[in-house]
Tab-separated table of C-alpha atoms in Angstrom:
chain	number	residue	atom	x	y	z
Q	1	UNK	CA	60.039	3.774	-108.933
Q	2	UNK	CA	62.095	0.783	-109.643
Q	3	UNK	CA	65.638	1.255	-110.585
Q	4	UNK	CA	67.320	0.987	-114.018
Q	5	UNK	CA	69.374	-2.368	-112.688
Q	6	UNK	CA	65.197	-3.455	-111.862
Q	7	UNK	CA	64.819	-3.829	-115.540
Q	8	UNK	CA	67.208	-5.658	-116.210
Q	9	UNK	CA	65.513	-8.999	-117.882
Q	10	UNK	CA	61.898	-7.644	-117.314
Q	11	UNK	CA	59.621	-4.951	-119.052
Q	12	UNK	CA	59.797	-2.083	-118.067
Q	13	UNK	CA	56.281	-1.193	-117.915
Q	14	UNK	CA	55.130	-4.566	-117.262
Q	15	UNK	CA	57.300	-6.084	-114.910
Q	16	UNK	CA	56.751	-9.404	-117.046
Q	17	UNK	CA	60.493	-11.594	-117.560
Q	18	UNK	CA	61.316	-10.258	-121.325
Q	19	UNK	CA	62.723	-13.246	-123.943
Q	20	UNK	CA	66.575	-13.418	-123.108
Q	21	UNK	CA	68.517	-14.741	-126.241
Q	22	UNK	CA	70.833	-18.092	-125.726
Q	23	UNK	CA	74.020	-17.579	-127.410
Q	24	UNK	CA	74.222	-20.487	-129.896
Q	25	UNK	CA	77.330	-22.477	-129.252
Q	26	UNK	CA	80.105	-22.442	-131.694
Q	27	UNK	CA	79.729	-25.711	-133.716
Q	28	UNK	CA	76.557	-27.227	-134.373
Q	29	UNK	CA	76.880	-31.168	-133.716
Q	30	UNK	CA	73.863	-31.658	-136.009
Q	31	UNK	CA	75.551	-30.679	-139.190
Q	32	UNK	CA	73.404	-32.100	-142.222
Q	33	UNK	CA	75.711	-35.612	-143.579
Q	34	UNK	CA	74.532	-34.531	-147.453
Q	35	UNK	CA	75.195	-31.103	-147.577
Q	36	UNK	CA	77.444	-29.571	-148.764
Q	37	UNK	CA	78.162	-32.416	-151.292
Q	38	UNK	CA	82.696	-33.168	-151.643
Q	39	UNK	CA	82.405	-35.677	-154.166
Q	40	UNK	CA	80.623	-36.605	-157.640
Q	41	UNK	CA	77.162	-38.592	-157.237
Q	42	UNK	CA	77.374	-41.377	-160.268
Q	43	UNK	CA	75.395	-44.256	-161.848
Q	44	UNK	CA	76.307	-47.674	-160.511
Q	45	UNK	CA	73.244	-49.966	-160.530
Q	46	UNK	CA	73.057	-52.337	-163.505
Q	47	UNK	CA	71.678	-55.476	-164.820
Q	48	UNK	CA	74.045	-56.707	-166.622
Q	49	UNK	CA	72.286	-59.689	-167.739
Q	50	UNK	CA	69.922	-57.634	-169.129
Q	51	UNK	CA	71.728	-55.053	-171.063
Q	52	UNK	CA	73.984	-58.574	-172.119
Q	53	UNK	CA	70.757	-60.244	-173.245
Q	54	UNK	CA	69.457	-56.996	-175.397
Q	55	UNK	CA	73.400	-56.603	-176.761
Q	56	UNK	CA	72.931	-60.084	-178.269
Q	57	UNK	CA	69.435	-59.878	-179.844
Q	58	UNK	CA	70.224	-56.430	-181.586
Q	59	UNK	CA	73.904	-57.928	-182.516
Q	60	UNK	CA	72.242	-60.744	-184.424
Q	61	UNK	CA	69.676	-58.223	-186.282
Q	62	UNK	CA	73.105	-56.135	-187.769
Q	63	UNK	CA	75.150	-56.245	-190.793
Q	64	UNK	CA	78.079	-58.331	-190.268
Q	65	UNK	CA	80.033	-55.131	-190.492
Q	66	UNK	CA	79.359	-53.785	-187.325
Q	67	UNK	CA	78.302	-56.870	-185.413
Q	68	UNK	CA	80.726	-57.757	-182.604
Q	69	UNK	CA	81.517	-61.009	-181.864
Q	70	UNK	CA	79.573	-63.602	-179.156
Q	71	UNK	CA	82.903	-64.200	-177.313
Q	72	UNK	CA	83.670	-60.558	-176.888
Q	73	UNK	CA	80.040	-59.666	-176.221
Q	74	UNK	CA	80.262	-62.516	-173.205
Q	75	UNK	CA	83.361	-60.702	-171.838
Q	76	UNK	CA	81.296	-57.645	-170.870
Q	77	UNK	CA	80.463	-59.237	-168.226
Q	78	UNK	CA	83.342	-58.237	-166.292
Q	79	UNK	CA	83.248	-54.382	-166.980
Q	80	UNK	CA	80.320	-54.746	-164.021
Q	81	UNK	CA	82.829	-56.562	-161.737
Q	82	UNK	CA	85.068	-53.612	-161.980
Q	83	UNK	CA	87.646	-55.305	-164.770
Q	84	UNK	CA	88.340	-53.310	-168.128
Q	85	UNK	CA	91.118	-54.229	-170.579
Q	86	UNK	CA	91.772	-53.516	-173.623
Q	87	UNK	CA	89.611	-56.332	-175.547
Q	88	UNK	CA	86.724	-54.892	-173.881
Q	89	UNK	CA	87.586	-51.409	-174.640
Q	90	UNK	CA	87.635	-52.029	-178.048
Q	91	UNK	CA	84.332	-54.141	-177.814
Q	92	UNK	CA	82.643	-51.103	-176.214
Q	93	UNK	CA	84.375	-48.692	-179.632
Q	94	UNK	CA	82.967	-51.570	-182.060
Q	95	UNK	CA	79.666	-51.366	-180.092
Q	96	UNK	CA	79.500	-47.370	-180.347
Q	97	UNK	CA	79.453	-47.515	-183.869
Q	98	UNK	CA	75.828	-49.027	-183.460
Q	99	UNK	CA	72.839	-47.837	-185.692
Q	100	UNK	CA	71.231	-44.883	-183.415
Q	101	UNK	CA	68.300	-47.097	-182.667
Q	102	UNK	CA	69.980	-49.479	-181.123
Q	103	UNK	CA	72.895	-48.282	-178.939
Q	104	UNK	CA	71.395	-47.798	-175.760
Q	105	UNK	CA	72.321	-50.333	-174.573
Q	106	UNK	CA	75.986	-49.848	-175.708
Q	107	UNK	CA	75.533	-46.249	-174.068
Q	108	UNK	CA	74.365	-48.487	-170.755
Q	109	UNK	CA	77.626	-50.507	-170.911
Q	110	UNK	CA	79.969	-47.175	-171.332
Q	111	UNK	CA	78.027	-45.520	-168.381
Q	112	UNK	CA	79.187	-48.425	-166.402
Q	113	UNK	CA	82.918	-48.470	-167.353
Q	114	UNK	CA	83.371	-44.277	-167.195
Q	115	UNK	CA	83.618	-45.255	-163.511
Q	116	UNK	CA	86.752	-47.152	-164.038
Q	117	UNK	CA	89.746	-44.993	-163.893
Q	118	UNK	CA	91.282	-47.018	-167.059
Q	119	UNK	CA	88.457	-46.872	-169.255
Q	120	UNK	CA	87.705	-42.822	-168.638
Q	121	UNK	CA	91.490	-42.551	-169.309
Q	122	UNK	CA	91.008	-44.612	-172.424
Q	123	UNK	CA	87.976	-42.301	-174.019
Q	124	UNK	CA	88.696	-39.478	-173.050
Q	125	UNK	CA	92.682	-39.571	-174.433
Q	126	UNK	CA	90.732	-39.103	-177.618
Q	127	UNK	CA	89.236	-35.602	-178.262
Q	128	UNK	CA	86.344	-36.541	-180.605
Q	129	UNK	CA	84.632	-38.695	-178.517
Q	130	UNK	CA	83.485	-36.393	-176.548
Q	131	UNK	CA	82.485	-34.138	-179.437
Q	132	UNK	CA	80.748	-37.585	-180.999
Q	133	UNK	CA	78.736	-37.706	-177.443
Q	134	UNK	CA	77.902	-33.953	-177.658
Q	135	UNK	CA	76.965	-34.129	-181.297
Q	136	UNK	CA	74.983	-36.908	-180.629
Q	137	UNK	CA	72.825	-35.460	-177.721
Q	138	UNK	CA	72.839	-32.658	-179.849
Q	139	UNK	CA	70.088	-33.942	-182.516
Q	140	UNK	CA	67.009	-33.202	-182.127
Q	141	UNK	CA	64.881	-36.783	-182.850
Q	142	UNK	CA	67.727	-38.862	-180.690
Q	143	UNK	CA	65.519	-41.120	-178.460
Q	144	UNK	CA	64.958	-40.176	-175.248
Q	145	UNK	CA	66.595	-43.736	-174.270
Q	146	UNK	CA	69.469	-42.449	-175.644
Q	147	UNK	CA	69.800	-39.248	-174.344
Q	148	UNK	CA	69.107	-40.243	-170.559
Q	149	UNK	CA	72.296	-42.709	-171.230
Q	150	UNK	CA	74.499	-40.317	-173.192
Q	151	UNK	CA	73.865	-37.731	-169.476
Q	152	UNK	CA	74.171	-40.607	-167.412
Q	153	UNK	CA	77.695	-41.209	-169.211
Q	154	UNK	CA	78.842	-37.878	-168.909
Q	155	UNK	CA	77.627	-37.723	-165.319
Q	156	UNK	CA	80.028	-41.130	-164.681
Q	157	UNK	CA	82.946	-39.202	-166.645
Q	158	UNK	CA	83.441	-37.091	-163.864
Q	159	UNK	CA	84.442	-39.633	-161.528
Q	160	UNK	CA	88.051	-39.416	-162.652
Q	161	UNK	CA	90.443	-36.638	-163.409
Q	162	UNK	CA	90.654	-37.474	-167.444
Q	163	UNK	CA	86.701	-36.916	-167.810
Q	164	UNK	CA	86.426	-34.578	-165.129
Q	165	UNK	CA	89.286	-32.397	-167.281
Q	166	UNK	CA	87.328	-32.843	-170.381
Q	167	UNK	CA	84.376	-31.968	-169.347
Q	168	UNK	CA	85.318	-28.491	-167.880
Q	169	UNK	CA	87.693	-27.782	-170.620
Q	170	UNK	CA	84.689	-28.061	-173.092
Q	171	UNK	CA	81.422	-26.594	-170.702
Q	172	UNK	CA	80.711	-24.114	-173.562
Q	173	UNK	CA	79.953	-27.094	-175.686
Q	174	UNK	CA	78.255	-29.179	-172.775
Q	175	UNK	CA	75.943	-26.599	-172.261
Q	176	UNK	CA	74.991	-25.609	-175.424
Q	177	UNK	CA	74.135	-29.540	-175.326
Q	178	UNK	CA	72.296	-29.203	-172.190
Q	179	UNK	CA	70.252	-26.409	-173.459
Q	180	UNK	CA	69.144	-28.242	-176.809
Q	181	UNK	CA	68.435	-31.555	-174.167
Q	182	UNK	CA	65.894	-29.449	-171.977
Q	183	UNK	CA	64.278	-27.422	-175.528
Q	184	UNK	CA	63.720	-30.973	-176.588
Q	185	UNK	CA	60.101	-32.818	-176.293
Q	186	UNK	CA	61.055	-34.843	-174.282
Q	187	UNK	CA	59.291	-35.078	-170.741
Q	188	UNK	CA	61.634	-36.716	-169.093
């Protein structure tokens, strides 16, 4: 009869080598790079000639009370190079004001500057806008358009502490605009 040391790394009633666990070592040097996720995903890509070229044609089709001027519209084109100041800032508050059916493209231009620490500072110092965005995603024929941008903006806001603040301070009311986004119709 073999001897209890015998069985030691064999069955017993086979004699057969039994599995023998490897002790894992202590960190695993094929961590995953994505997960878990430190810092805020956002919304960079943009044609800016594009969303310039739609700005114009819907600017033309306005009352002159809301239409911005060319000069001003032209200037946009540095928001995508990273520049904001405050002539463009105000551009982007004249554009807001915008008949429903044709902001998104205004909503397109403030997705792009809510990445710029200046311009989140600059919308975000003033409590209603956020409730305007909320209020806005909030109604139930907004265009889909318009509600992928007004998400896409509030997904940008986080990238700096003023919209990041904001947002948290007021996740009752994001959600309960979340939750009338996904009851909507729309699909996407």
């Amino acid at each position: 009869a073999p001897t209890p040391t015998a069985f030691s790394g064999a069955d017993p009633f086979t004699g057969d080598s039994s599995y023998q666990p490897v002790e894992a070592p202590a960190s695993s040097s094929n961590a995953n790079p994505y997960f878990p996720k430190t810092t805020y995903l956002s919304f960079d890509q943009a044609n800016m000639d594009a969303i310039l070229a739609k700005l114009r044609e819907f600017n033309k089709n306005l009352s002159s009370e809301v239409q911005v001027d060319e000069a001003s519209l032209a200037s946009l084109t540095d928001v995508s190079k990273g520049t904001i100041t405050s002539s463009h800032l105000n551009t982007i508050s004249s554009l807001l004001n915008w008949p429903q059916d044709v902001v998104f493209p205004c909503l397109d231009v403030l997705r792009l500057v809510m990445r710029l620490p200046a311009a989140n500072e600059h919308f975000f110092s003033d409590p209603s806008f956020l409730k305007k965005l909320l209020s806005e995603l909030s109604i139930p024929t907004l265009k889909a358009s318009n509600q992928m941008l007004i998400l896409r903006v509030l997904v940008n806001s986080f990238k700096h502490p003023p919209g990041e603040n904001a947002l948290v301070e007021n996740r009752a009311d994001v959600m309960t605009s979340l939750t009338a986004v996904v009851s909507s119709s729309n699909k996407n």
